[in-house]
Short mmCIF file of C-alpha atoms and ligand atoms in Angstrom, two decimals:
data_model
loop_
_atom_site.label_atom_id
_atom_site.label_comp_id
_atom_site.label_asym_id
_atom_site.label_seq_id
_atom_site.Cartn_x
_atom_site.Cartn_y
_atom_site.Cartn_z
CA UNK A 1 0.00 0.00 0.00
CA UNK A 2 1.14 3.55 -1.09
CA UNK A 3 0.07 7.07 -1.13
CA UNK A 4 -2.37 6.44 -4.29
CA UNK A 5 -3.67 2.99 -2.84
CA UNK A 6 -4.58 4.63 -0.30
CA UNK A 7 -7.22 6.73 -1.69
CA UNK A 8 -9.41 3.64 -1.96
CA UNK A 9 -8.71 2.87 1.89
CA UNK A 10 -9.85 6.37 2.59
CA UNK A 11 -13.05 6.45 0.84
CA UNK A 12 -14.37 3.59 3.27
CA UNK A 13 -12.41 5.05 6.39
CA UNK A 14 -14.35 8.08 4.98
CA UNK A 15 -11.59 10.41 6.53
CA UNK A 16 -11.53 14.30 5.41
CA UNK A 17 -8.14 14.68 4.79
CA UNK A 18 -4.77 13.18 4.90
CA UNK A 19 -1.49 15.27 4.28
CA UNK A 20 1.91 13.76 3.52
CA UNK A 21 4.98 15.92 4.93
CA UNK A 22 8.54 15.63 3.92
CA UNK A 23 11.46 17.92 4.68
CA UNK A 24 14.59 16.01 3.23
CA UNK A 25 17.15 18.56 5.05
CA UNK A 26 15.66 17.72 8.64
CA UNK A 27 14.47 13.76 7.66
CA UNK A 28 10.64 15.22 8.43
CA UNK A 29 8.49 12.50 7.55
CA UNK A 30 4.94 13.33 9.01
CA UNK A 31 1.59 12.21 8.21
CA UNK A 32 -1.26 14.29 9.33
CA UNK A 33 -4.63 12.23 9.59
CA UNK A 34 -8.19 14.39 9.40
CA UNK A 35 -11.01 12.46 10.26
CA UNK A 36 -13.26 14.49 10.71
CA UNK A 37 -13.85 19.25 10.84
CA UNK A 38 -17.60 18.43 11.79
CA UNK A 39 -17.64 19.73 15.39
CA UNK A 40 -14.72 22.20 14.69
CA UNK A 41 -10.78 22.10 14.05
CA UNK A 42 -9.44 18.54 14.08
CA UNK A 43 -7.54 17.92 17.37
CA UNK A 44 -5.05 15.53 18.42
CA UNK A 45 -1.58 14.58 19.46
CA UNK A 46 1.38 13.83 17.16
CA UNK A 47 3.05 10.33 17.86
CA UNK A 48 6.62 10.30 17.44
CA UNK A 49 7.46 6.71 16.35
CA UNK A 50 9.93 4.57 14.45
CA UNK A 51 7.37 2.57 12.35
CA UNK A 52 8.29 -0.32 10.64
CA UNK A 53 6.93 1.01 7.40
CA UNK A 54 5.37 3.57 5.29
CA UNK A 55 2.13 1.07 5.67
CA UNK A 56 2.22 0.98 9.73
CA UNK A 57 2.72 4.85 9.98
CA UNK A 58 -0.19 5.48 7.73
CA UNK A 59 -2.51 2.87 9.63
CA UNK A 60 -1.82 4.15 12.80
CA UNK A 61 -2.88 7.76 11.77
CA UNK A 62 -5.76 6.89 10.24
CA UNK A 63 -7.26 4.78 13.27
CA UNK A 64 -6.42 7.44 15.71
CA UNK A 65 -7.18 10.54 14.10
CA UNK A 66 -10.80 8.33 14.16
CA UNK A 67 -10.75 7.37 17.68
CA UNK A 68 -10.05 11.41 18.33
CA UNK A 69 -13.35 12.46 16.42
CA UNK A 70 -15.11 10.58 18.91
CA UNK A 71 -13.24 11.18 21.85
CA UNK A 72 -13.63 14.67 20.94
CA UNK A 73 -17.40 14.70 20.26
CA UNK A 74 -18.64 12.90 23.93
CA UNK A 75 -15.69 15.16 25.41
CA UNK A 76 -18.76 17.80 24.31
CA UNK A 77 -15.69 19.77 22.77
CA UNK A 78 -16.03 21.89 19.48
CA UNK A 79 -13.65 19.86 18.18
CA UNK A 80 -12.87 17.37 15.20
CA UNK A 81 -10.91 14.61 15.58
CA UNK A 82 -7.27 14.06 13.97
CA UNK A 83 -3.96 13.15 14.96
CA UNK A 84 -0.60 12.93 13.06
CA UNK A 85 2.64 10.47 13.03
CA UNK A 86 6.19 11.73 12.67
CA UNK A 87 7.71 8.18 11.33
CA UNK A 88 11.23 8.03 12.49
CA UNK A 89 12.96 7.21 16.02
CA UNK A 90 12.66 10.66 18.36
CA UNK A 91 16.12 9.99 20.10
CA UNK A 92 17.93 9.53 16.79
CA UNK A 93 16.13 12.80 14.76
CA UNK A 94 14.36 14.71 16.89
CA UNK A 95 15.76 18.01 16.43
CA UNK A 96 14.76 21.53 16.59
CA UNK A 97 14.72 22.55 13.05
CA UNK A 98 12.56 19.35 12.25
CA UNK A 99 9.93 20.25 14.80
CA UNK A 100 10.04 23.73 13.58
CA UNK A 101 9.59 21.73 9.89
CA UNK A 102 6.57 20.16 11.17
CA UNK A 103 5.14 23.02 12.85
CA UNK A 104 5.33 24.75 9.55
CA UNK A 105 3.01 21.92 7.58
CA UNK A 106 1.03 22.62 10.76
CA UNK A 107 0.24 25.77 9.87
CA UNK A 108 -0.04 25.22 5.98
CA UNK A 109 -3.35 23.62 7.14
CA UNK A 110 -4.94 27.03 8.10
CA UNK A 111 -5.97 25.91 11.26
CA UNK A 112 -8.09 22.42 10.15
CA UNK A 113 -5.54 20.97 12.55
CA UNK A 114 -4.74 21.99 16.08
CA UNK A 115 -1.48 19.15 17.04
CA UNK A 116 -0.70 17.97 20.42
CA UNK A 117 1.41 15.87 22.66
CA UNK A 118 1.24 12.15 22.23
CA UNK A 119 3.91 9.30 22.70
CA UNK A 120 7.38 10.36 21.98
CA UNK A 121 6.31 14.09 22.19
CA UNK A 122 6.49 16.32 25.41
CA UNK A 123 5.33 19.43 26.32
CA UNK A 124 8.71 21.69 25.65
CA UNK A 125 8.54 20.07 21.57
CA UNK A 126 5.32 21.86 21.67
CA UNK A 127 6.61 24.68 22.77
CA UNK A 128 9.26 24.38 19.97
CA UNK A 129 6.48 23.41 17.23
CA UNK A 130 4.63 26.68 18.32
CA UNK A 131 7.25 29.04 17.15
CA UNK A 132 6.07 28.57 13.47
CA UNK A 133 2.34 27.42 14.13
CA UNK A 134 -0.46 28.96 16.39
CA UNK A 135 -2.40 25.51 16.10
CA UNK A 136 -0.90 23.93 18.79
CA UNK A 137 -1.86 22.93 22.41
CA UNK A 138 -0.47 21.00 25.95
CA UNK A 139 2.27 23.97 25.66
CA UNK A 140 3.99 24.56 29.12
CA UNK A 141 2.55 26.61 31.66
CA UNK A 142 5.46 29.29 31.24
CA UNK A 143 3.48 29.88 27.99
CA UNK A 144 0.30 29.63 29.36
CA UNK A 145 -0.41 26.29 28.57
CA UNK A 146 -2.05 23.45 30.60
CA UNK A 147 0.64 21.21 31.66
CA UNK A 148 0.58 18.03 32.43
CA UNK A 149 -2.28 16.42 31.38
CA UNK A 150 -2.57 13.31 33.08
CA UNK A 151 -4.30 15.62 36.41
CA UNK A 152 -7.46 16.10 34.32
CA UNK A 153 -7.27 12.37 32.83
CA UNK A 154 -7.17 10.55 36.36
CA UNK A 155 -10.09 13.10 37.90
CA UNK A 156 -12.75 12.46 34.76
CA UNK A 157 -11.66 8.12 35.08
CA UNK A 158 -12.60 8.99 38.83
CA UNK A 159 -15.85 10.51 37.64
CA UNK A 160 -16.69 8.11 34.54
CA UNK A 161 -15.65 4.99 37.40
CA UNK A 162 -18.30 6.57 39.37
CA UNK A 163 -21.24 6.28 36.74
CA UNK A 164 -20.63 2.36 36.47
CA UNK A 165 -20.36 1.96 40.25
CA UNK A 166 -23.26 3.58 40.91
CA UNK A 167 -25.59 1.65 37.67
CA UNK A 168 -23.89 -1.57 39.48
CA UNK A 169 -24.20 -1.06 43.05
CA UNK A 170 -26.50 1.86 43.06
CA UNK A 171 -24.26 4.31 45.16
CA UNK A 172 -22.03 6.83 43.01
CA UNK A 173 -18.82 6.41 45.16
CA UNK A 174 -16.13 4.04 45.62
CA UNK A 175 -16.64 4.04 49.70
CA UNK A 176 -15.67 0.47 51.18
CA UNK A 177 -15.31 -0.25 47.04
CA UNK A 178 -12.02 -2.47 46.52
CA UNK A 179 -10.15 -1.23 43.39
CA UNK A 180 -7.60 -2.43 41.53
CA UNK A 181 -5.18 -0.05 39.62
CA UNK A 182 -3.02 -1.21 37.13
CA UNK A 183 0.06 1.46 36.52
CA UNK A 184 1.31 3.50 38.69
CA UNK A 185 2.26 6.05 36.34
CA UNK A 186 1.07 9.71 35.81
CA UNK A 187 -2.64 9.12 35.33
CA UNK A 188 -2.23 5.75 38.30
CA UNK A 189 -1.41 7.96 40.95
CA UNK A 190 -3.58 10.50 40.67
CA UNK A 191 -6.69 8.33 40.67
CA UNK A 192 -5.31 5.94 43.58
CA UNK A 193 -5.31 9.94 45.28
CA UNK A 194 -8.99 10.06 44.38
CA UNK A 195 -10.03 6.44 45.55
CA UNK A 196 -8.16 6.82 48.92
CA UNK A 197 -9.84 10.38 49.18
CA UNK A 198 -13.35 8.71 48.59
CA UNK A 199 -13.12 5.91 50.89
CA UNK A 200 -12.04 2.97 48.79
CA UNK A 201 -9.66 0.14 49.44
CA UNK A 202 -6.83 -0.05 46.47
CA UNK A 203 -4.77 -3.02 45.35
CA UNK A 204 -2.65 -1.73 42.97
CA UNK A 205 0.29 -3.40 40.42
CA UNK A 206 3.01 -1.61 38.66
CA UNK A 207 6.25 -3.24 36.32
CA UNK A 208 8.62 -0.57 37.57
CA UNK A 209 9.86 -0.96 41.29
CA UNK A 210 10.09 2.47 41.56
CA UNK A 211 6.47 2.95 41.08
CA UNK A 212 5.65 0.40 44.14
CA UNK A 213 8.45 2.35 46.02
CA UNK A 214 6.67 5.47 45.63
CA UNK A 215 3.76 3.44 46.48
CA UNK A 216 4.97 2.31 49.71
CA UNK A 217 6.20 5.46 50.76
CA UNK A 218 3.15 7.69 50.11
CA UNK A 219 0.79 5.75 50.59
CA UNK A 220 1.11 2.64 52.74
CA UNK A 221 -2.24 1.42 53.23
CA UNK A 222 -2.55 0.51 49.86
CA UNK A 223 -1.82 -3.57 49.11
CA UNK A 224 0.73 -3.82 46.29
CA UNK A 225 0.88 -6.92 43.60
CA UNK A 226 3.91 -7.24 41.28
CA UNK A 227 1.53 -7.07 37.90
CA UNK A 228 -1.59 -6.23 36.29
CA UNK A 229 -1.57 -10.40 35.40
CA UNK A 230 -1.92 -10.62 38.99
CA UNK A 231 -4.35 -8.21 40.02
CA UNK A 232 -7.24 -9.32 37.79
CA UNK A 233 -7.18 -12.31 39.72
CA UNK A 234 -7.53 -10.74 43.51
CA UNK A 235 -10.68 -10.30 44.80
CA UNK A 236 -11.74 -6.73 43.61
CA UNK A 237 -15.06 -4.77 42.95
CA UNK A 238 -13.34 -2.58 40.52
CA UNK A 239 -10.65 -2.89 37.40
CA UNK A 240 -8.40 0.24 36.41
CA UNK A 241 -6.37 -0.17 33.63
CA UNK A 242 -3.99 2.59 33.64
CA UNK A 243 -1.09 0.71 32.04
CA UNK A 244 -0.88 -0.01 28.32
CA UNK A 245 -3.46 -1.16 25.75
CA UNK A 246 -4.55 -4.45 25.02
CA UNK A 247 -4.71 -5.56 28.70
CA UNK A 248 -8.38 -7.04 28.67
CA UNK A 249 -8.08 -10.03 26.87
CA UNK A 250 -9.63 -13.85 26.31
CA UNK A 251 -7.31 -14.66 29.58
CA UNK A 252 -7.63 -11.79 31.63
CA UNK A 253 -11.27 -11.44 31.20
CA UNK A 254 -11.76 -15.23 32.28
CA UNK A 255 -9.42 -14.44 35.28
CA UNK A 256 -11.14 -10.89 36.21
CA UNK A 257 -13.33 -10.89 39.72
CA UNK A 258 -14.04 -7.30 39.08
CA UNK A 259 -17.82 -6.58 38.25
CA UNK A 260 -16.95 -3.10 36.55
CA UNK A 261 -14.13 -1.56 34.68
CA UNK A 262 -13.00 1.54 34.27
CA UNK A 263 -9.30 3.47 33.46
CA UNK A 264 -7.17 5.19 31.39
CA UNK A 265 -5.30 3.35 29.08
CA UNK A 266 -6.22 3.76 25.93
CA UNK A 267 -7.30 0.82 23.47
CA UNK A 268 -8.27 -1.34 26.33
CA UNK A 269 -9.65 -4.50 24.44
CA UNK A 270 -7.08 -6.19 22.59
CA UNK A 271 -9.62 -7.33 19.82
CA UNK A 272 -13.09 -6.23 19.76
CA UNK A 273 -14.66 -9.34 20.26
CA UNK A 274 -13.68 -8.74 24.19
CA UNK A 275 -16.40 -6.60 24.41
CA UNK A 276 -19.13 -9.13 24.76
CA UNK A 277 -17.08 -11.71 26.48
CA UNK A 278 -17.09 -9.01 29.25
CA UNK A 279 -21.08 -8.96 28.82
CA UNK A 280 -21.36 -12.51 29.30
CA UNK A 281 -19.48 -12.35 32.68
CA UNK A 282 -21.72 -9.61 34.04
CA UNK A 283 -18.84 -6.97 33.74
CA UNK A 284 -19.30 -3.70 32.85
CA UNK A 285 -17.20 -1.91 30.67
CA UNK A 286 -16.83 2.23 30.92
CA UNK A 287 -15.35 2.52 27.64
CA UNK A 288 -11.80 4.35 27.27
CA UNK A 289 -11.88 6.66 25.27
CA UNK A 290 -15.24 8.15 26.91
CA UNK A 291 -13.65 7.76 30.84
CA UNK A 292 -9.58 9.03 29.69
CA UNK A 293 -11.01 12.21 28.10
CA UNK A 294 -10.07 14.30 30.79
CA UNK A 295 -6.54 15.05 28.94
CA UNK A 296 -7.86 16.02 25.80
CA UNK A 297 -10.53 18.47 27.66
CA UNK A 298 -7.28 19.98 29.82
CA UNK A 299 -5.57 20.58 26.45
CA UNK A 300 -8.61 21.97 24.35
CA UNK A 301 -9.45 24.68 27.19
CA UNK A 302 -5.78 26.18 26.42
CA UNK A 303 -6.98 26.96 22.97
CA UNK A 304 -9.61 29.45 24.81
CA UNK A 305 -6.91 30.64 27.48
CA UNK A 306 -6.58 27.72 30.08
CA UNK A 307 -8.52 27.80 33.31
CA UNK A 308 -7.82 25.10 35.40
CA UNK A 309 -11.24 25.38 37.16
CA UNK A 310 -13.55 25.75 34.21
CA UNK A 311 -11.79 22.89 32.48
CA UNK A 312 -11.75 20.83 35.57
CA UNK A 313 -15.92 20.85 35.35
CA UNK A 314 -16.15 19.77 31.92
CA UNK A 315 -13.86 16.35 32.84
CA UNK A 316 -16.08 16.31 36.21
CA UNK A 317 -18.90 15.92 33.21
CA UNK A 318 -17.44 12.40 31.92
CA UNK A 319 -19.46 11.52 34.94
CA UNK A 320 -22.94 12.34 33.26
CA UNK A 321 -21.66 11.42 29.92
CA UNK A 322 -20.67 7.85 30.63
CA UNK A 323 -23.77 7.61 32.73
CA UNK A 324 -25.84 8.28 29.71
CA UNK A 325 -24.12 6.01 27.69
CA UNK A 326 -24.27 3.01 30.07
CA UNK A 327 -28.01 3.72 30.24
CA UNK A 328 -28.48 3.85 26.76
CA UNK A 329 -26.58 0.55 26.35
CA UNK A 330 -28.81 -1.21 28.76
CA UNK A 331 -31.96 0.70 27.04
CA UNK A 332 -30.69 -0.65 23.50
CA UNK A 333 -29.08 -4.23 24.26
CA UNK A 334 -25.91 -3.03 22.84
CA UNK A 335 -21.95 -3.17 24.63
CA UNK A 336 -21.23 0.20 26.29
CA UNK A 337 -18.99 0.70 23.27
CA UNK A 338 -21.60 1.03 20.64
CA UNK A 339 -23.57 3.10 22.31
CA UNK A 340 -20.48 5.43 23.16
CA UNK A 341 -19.71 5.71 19.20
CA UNK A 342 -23.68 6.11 18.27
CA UNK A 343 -23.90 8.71 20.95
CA UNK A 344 -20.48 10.70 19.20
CA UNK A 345 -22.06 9.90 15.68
CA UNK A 346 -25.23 11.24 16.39
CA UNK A 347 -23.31 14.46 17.85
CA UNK A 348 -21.22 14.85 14.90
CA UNK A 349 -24.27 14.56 12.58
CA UNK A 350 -26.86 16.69 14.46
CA UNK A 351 -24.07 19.74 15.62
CA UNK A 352 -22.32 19.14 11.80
CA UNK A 353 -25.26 19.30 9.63
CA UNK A 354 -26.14 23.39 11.34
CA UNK A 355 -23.10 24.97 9.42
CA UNK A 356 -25.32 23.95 6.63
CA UNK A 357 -27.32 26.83 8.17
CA UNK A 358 -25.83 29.73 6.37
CA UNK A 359 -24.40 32.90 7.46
CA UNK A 360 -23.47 36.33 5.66
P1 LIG B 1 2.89 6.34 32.36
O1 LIG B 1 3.87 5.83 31.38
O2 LIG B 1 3.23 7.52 33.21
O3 LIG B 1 2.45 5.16 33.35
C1 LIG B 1 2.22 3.85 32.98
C2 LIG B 1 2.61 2.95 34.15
O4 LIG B 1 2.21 1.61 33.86
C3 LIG B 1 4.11 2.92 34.41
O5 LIG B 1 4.39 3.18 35.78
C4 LIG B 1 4.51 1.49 34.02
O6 LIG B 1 5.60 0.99 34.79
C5 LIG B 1 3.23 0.74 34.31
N1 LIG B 1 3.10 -0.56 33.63
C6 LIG B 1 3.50 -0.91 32.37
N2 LIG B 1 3.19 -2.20 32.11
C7 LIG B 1 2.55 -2.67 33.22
C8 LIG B 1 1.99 -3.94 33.56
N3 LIG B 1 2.01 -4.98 32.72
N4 LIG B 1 1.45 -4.07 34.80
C9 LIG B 1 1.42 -3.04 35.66
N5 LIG B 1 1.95 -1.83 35.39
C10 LIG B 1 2.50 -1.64 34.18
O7 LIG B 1 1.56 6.64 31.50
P2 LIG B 1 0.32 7.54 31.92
O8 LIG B 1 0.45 8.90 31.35
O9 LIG B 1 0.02 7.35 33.36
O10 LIG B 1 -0.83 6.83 31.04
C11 LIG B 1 -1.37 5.58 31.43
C12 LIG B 1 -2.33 5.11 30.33
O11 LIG B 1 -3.38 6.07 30.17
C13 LIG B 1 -1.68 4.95 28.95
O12 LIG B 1 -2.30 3.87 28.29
C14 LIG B 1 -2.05 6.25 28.25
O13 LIG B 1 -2.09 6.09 26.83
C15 LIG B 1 -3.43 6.51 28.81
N6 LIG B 1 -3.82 7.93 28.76
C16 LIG B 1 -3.07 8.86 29.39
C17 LIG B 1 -3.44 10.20 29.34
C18 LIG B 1 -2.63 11.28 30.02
O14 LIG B 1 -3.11 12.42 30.09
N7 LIG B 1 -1.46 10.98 30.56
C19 LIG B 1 -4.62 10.59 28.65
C20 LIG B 1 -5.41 9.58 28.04
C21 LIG B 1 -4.99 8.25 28.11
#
């Protein structure tokens, strides 16, 4: 698959736009993925990443630039979804004429596309990227940007894990709840903060030592497991993946004792077939990308002038958004996850089709 194959692949992705960057001098290779302008400028982060191909790079943009639309739509943001992939390895290339590169195709767009951080990206590159584009967000705080994101991310899981806990047990807090949190990274300790601060019991797993170290030491009430393997098979009422993708699979599902799940990683269900296994076992799923919007709402309020406060009540609104969702599921017989993308469709379509509406 090329650049010309492509175009067939796009017309059933039915993506908006897709722009191929090169700047030979600097090795720029960047992809930027448009899904979809309905709601407003296209936002999302640009991955840094040393594909294995032309193919992989292209794929990857093209899925999440999608996933953003809709993240961006139930976020209740004015906001399309896109994302875009600079294909090469970030500690070999990264440099600051080839950000500046990038920042430039950037702002060729006009404005259709508003970039952010994403894996192998960090908030001073943005602050490099913004010296030759204004369409850029998650810029340090020095230049009034919103920082780190992962504060908003852990309080709207909180808020999203408190719409499934109370459609399960009929109580909107964690109180006496135990919860299990995979990753103690950025997002991880935030929301163990949030669970301890609401009454719950944690049993929490990280890889890194230092992680359980800092676990120890902070907090020592919480019961520590050496992996996420092994906490989906201790007794807990609630699952929070905050580690990587993929983690809810044919095994772990059959191992999981929690009755609801709900975190931040993103691309929880390593093939979408998970889904309804999860069903069948009385679990239920708060999707991802509904519950880990709080990030993308942290970086979009920049765009208007960050305020902490004001963005910190529209991620405290993931509550009444996943809520809805898990509602409508039950209403329709569907997985939480169809409803979540029929509820972003149907706001796409409905707040889309009024700039038909014209204006002088
Ligand atoms: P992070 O890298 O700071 O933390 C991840 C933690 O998971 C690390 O401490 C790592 O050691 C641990 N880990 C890795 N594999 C593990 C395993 N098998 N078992 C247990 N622990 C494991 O990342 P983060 O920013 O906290 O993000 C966590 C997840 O949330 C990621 O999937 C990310 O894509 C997603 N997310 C983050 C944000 C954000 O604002 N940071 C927003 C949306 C989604």
């Amino acid at each position: 698959m090329g650049v010309f194959a492509t175009t067939d692949d796009l017309e059933t992705t039915g993506h908006e736009q897709v722009v191929f960057c090169q700047d030979k001098q600097t090795g720029l290779k960047a992809i930027i993925g448009i899904y979809s302008t309905a709601l407003g400028p296209a936002l999302g982060g640009t991955r840094f990443y040393p594909y294995a191909s032309e193919e992989a790079a292209l794929a990857d943009v093209l899925d999440l630039s999608r996933g953003m639309a809709y993240k961006n739509a139930l976020a209740g943001l004015d906001l399309g979804g896109g994302k875009a992939v600079i294909w090469g390895d970030p500690e070999q290339v990264k440099s600051e004429a080839l950000l500046r590169a990038y920042g430039r195709f950037v702002q060729s767009l006009g404005g259709r596309y508003y970039t952010a951080c994403d894996v192998g990206t960090y908030v001073p590159d943005m602050d490099v990227i913004a010296r030759e584009t204004r369409y850029v967000t998650g810029r340090s705080v020095e230049h009034g940007g919103a920082g780190d994101s992962s504060v908003l991310t852990a309080w709207g899981v909180f808020q999203g894990m408190r719409a499934a806990v109370e459609l399960t047990w009929g109580v909107p807090t964690l109180n006496g709840r135990r919860v299990g949190v995979a990753g103690l990274g950025k997002v991880g300790r935030h929301l163990l903060g949030h669970l301890l601060d609401d009454g719950a019991e944690v049993v929490a797993a990280d890889v890194n030592p230092r992680a359980l170290e800092w676990a120890r030491a902070t907090h020592p009430q919480v019961t520590l497991v050496e992996d996420a393997a092994a906490l989906v098979a201790t007794d807990i009422d609630v699952y929070a993946p905050c580690a990587l993708g993929g983690s809810l699979n044919d095994d772990t599902v059959a191992a999981l004792r929690a009755k609801v799940v709900a975190g931040s990683a993103n691309n929880q269900l390593a093939h979408p077939g998970v889904e309804k296994l999860l069903a069948d076992r009385g679990i239920l799923y708060a999707p991802d990308y509904v519950v880990n919007a709080g990030g993308v709402i942290q970086v979009a309020d920049e765009i208007e002038g960050f305020d902490f406060e004001r963005a910190k009540l529209r991620a405290t609104r993931i509550y009444d958004t996943t809520r809805e969702i898990l509602r409508l599921a039950e209403a329709d017989g569907v997985p939480p996850g169809v409803a979540a993308d029929r509820l972003a469709e149907r706001r796409m379509a409905e707040i889309g089709r009024l700039r038909t509406i014209h204006l002088r």
